[in-house]
Short mmCIF file of C-alpha atoms and ligand atoms in Angstrom, two decimals:
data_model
loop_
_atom_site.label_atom_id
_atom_site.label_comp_id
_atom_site.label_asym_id
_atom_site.label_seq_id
_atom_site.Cartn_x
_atom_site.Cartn_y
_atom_site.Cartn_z
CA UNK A 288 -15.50 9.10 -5.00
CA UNK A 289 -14.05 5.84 -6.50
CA UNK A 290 -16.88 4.74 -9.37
CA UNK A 291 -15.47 5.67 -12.30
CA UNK A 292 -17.69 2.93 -14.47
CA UNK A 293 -21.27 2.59 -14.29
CA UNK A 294 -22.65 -1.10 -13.81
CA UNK A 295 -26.39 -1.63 -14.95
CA UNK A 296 -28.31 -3.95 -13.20
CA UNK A 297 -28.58 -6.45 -16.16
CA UNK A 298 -25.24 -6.47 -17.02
CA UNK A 299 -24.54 -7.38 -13.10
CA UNK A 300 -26.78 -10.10 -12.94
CA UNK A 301 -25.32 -11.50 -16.15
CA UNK A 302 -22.59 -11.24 -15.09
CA UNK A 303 -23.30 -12.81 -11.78
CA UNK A 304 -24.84 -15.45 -13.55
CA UNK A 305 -21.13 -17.36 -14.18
CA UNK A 306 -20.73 -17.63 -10.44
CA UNK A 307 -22.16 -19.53 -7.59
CA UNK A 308 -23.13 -17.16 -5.65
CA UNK A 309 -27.35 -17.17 -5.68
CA UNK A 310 -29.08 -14.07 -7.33
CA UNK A 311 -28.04 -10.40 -7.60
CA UNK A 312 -30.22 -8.48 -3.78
CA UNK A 313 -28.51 -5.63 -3.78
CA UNK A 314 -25.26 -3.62 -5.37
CA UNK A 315 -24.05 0.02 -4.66
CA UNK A 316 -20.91 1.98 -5.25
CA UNK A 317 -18.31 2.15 -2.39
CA UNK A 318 -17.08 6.17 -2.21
CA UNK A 319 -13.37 5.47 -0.63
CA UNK A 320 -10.55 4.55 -2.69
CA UNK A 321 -9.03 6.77 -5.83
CA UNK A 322 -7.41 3.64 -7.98
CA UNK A 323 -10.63 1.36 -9.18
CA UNK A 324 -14.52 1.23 -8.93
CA UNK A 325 -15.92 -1.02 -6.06
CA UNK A 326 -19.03 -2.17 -5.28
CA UNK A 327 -20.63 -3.68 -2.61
CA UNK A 328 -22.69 -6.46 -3.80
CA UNK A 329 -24.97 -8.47 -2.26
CA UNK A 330 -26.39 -11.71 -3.08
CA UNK A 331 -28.86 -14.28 -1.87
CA UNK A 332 -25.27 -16.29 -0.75
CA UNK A 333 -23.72 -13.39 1.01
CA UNK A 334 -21.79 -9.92 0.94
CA UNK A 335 -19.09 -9.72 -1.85
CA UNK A 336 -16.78 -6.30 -3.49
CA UNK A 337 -16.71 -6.32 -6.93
CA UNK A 338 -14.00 -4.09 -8.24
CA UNK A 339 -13.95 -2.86 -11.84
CA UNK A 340 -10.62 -2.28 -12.40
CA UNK A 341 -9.42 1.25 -13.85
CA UNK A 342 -6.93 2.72 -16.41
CA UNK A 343 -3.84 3.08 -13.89
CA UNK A 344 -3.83 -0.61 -13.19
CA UNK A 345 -2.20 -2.50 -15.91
CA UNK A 346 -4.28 -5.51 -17.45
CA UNK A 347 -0.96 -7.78 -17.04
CA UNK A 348 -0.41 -7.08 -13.43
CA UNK A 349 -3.55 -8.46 -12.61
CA UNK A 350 -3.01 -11.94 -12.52
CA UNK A 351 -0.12 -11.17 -9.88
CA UNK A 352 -2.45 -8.93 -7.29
CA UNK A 353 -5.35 -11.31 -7.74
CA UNK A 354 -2.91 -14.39 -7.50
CA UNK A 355 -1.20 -13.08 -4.28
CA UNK A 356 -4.43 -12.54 -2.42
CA UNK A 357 -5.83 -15.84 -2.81
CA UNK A 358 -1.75 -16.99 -2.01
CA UNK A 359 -2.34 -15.26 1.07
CA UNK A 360 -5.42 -16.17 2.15
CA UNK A 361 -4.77 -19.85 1.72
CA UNK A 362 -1.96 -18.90 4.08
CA UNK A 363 -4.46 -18.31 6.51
CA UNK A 364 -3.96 -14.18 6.54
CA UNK A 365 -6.82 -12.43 6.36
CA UNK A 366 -7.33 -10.85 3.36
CA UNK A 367 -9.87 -10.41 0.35
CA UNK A 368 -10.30 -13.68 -1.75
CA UNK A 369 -11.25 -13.76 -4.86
CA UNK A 370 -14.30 -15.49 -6.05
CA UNK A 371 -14.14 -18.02 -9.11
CA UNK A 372 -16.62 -18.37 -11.21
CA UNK A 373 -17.84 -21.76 -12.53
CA UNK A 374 -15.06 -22.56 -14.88
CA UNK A 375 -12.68 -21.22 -12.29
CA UNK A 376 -11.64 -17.82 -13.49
CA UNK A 377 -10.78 -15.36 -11.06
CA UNK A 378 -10.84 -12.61 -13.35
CA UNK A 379 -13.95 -11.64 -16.46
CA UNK A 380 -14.73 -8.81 -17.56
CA UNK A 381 -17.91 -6.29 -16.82
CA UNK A 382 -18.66 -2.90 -18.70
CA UNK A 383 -15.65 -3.16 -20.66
CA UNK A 384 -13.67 -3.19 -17.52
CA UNK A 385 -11.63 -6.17 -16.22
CA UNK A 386 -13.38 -7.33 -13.39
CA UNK A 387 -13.28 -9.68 -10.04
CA UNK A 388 -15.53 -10.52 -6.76
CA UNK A 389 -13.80 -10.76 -3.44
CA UNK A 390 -15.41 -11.97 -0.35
CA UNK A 391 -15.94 -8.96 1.99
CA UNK A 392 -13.88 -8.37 5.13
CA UNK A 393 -15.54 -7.20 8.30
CA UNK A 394 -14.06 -4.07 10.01
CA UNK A 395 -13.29 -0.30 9.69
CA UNK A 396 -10.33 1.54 8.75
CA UNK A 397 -8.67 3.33 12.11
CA UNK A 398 -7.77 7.09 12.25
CA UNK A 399 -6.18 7.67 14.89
CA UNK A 400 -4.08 4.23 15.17
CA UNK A 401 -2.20 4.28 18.83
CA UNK A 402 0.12 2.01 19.65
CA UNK A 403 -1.64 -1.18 20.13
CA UNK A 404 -2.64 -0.81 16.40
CA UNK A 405 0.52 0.03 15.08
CA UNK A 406 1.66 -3.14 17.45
CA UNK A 407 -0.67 -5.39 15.12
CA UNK A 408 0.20 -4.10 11.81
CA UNK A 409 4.04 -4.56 12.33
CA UNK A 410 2.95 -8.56 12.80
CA UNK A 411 0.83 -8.62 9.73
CA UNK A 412 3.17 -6.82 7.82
CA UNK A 413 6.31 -9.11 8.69
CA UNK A 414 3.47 -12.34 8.41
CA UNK A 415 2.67 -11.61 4.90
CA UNK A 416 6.25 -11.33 3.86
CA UNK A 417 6.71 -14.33 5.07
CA UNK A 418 3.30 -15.69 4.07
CA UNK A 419 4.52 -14.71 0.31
CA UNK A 420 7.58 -16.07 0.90
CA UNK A 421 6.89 -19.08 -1.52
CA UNK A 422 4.24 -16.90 -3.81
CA UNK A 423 5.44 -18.27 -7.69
CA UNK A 424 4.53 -14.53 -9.76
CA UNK A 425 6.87 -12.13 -9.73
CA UNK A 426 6.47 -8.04 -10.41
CA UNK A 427 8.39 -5.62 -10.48
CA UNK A 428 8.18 -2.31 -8.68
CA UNK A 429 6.75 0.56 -10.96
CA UNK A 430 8.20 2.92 -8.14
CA UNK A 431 11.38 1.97 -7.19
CA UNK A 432 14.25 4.69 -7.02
CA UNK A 433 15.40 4.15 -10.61
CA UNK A 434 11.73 5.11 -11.58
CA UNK A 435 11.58 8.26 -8.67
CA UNK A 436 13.72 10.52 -10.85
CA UNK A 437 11.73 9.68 -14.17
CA UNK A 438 8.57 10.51 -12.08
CA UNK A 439 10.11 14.02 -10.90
CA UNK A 440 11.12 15.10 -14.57
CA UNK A 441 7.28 14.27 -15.22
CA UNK A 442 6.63 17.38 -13.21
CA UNK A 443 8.22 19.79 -15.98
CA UNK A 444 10.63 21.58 -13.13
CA UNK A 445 7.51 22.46 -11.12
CA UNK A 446 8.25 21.82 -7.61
CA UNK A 447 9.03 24.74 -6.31
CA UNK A 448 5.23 26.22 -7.04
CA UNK A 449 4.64 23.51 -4.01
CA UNK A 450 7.35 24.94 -2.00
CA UNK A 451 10.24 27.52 -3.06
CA UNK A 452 13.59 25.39 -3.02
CA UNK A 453 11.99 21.89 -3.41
CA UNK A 454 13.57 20.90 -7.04
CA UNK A 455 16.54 21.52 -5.61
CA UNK A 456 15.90 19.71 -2.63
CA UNK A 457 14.68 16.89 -4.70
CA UNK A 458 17.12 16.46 -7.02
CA UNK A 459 19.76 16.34 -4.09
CA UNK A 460 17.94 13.71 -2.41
CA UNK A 461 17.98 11.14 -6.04
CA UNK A 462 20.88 11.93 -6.55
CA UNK A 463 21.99 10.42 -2.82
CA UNK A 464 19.13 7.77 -3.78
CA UNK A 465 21.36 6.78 -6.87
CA UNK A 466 24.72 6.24 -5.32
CA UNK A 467 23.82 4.80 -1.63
CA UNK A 468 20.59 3.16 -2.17
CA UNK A 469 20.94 -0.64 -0.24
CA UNK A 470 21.17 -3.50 -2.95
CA UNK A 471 21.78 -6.61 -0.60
CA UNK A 472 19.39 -7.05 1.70
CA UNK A 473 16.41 -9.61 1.79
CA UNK A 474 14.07 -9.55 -0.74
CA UNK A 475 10.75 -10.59 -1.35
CA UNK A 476 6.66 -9.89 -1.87
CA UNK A 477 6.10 -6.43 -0.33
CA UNK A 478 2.64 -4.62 0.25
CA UNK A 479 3.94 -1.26 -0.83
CA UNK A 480 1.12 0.61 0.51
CA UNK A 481 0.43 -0.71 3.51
CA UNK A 482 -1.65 2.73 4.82
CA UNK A 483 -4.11 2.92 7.46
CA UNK A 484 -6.82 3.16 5.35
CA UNK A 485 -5.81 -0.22 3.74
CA UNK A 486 -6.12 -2.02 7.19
CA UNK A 487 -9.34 -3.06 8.93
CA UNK A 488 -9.69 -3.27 12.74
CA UNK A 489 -12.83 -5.08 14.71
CA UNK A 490 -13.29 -5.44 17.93
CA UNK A 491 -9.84 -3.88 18.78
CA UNK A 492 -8.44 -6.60 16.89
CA UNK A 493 -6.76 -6.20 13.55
CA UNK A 494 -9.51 -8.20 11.21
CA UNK A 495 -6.84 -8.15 7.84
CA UNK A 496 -5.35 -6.00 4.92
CA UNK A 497 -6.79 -5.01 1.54
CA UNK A 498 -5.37 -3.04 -1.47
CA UNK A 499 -2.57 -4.94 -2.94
CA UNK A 500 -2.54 -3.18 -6.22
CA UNK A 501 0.86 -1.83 -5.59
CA UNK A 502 2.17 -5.12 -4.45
CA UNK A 503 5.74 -6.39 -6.15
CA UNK A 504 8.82 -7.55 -5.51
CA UNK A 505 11.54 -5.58 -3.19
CA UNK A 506 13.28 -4.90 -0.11
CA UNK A 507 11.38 -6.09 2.81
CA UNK A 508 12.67 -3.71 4.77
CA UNK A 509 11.79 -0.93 2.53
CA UNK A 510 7.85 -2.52 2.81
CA UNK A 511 8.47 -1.91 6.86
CA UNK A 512 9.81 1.92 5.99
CA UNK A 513 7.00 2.89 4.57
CA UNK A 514 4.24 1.32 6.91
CA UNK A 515 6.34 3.08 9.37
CA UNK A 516 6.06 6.16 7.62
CA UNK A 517 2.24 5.87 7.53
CA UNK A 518 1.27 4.76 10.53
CA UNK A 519 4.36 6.56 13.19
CA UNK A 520 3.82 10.60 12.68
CA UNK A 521 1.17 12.78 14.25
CA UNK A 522 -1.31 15.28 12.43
CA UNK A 523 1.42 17.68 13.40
CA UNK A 524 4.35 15.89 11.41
CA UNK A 525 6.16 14.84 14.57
CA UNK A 526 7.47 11.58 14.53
CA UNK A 527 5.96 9.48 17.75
CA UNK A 528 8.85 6.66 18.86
CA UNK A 529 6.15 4.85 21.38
CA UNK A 530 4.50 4.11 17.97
CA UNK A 531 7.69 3.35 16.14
CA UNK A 532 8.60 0.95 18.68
CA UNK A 533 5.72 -0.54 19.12
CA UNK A 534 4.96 -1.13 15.24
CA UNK A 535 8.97 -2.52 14.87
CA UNK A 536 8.62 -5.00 17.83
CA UNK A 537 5.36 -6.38 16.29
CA UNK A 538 7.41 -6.98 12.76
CA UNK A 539 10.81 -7.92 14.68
CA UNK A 540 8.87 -10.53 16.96
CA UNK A 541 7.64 -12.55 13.41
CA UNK A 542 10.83 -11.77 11.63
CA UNK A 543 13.67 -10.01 13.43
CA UNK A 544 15.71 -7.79 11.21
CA UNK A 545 18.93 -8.70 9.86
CA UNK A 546 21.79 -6.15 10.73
CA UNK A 547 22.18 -5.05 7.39
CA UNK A 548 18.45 -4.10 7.48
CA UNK A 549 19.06 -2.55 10.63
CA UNK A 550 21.54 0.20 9.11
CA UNK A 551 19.90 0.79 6.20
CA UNK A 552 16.83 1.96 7.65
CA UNK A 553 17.19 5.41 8.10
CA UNK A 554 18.12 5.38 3.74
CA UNK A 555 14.57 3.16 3.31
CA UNK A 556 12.73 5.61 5.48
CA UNK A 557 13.89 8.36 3.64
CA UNK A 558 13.22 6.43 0.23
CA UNK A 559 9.98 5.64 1.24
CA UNK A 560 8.82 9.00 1.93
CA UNK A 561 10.44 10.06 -1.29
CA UNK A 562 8.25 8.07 -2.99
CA UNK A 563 5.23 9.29 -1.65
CA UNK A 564 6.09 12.69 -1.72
CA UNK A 565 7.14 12.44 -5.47
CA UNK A 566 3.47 10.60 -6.38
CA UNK A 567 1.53 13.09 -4.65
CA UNK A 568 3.42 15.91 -6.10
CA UNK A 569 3.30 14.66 -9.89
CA UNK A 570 -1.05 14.43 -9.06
CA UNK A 571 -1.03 17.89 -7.16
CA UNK A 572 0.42 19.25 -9.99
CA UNK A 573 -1.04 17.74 -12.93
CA UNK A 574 -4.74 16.27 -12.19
CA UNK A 575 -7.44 18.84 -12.24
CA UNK A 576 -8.86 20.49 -9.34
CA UNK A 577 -12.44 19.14 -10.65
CA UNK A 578 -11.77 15.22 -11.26
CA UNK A 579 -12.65 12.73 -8.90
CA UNK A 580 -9.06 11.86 -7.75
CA UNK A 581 -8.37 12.94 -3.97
CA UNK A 582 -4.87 15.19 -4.16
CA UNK A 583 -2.82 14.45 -1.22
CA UNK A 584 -0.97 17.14 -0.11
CA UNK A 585 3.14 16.02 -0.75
CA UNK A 586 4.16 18.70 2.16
CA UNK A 587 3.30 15.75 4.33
CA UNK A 588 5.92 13.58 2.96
CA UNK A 589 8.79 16.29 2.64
CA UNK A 590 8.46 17.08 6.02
CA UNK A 591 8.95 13.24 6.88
CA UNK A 592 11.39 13.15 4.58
CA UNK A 593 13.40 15.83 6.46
CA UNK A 594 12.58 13.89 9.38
CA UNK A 595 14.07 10.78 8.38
CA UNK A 596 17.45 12.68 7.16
CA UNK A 597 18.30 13.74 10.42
CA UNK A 598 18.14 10.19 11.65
CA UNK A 599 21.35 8.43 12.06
CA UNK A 600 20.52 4.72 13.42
CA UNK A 601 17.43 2.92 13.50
CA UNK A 602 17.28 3.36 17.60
CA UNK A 603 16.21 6.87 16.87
CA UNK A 604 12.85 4.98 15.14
CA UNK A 605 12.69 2.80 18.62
CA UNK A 606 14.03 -0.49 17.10
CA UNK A 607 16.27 -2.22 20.04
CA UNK A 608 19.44 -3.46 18.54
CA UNK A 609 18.54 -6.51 20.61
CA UNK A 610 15.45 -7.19 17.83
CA UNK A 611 17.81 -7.67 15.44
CA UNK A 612 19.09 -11.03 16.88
CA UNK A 613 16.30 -13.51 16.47
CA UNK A 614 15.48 -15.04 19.87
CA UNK A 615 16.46 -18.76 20.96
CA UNK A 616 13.99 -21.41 20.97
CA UNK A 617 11.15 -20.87 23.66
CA UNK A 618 12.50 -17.90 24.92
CA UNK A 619 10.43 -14.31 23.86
N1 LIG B 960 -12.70 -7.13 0.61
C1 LIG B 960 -13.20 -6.00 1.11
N2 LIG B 960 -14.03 -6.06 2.18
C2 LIG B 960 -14.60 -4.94 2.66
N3 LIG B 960 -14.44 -3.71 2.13
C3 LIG B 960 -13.62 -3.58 1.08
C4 LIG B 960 -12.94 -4.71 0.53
N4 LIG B 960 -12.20 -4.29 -0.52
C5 LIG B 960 -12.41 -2.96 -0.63
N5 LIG B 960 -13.26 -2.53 0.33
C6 LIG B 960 -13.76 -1.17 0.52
O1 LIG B 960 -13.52 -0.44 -0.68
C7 LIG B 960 -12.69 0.70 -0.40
C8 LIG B 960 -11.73 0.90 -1.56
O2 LIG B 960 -10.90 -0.24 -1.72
P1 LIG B 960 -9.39 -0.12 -2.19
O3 LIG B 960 -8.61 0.66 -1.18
O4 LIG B 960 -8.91 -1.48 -2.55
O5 LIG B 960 -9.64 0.72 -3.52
P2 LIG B 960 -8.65 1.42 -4.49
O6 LIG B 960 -9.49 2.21 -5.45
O7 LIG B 960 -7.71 0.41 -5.06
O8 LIG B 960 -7.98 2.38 -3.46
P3 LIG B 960 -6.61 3.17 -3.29
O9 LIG B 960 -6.91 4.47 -3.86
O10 LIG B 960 -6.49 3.23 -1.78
O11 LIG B 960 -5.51 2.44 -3.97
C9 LIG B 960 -12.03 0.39 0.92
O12 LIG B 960 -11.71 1.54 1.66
C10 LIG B 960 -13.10 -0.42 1.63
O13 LIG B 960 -14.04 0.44 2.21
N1 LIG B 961 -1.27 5.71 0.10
C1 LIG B 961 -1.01 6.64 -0.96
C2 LIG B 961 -2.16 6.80 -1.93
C3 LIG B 961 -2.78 5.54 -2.47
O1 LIG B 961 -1.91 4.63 -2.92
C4 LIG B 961 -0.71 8.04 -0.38
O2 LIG B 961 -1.13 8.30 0.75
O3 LIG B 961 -0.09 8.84 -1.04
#
């Protein structure tokens, strides 16, 4: 259940009221989603989501997520843009809560992506990277490996009431993290959560990507570790390489990997599922059973992670070599 703020219907259409978007038909809450409160709102102009945005999203950062949405849209990828209101603001403010209207996208959320799916998200992934390519903000990443270890010591030393042996486990893993972790490789606008739930599918077609509240600056490559991550493992942990290939050509055929990025793949997989694992674990352990947030269980990203660190080159993932090399003109 994601409404943590309550909107009254005055205070809606007041607030509506600075836009041009006709009168207030029609709002309710949306249930998915942990981070903000969405609506969906209707209007006598159309269907919109309102999101109220929440105490884990930092009032500064805004500007940047907001920013690189509309960046992206303009770039003609389908994603939410934002609505301005009449003196062209982006963002106001509703029920004490910083607030902005998106236009709504059509599609659903797949569970069981195969890999035709996991095909189209490796070309949107690789097409917003380069979509963002020329995006002016900059942010940085709250969760990069410097800020993993931070994150563990947040859990007081209580890992291994998840699973006997884990601190140790962990703290081998950071400290491999510290001393290996790839520097100089390209960089740029990443996703950084780039989930199935945070990709809509019509039609059999991939209809665009939402959710770019962890977006910031990084390692491309380490944006394509953890959509790989997400989208390449069955229900029963095991990794599926038909998937992995599939989701790698789709990124390699918009933007073939360098062979730097190539190597360090198996390190960003690993990463990447570090940095799930550790988010999960620090909510497992410290929200309360009763709140609204959704615990994800971080066994599901330790046993990835052991995955990944048996992995010693990036054909065991189903990336050719050969997609490394970008193809001549007219060829491909
Ligand atoms: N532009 C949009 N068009 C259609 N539906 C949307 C749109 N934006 C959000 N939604 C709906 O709202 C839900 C929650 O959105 P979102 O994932 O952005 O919320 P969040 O609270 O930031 O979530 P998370 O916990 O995944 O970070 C989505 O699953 C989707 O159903
Ligand atoms: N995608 C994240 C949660 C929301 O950011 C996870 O599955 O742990």
């Amino acid at each position: 259940m994601a409404v943590y703020t309550d909107v009254t219907e005055p205070e809606l259409a007041d607030f509506l009221a600075r836009y041009d978007l006709g009168a207030l038909s029609s709002y309710k809450g949306i249930a998915e989603g942990v981070e903000n409160s969405n609506f969906l709102l209707r209007t006598t102009s159309g269907t919109y989501i309102l999101t109220l945005y929440e105490r884990r999203v930092n009032r500064a950062d805004l500007p940047f997520f907001v920013g690189l949405m509309e960046h992206l849209a303009e770039a003609g990828l389908s994603c939410p843009l934002p609505v301005h209101d009449r003196d062209g603001n982006a963002l106001g403010e509703l029920s004490g809560r910083p607030a902005a209207i998106f236009t709504f996208l059509d599609g659903m959320w797949t569970r069981r992506p195969g890999p035709a799916e996991c095909r189209a998200v490796g070309v949107a992934l690789a097409r917003m990277h380069e979509a963002a390519a020329n995006f002016p903000l900059t942010r940085q990443n709250g969760l990069a490996p410097g800020d993993w270890r931070p994150l563990y010591e947040s859990c007081n030393g209580r890992a291994d009431e998840v699973e006997p042996g884990l601190s140790a486990e962990i703290e081998a893993e950071l400290a491999d993290f510290e001393a290996r972790w790839p520097a100089d490789l390209p960089w740029g606008v990443i996703h950084a959560d780039l989930f199935p739930d945070n990709v809509f599918f019509l039609a059999g077609e991939l209809s665009g990507l939402i959710d770019f509240y962890f977006a910031c600056n990084d390692l491309l490559a380490y944006d394509l570790a953890i959509t790989l991550g997400a989208w390449c493992f069955e229900q029963d942990g095991s990794y599926n390489v038909t998937k992995g290939r599939a989701l790698m050509a789709g990124y390699a055929s918009v933007r073939p990997l360098e062979e730097a990025e190539y190597e360090s793949l198996p390190m960003l997989c690993r990463g990447a599922a570090m940095r799930f694992m550790l988010t999960r674990l620090y909510d497992w352990l410290t929200v309360p059973d009763d709140s609204f947030v959704t615990k994800k269980d971080p066994r599901e990203y330790l046993r990835k992670l052991r995955f990944h660190r048996g992995v010693r080159d990036a054909s065991e993932y189903g990336l050719e070599r050969a997609a490394v090399t970008r193809p001549a003109k007219g060829m491909a």
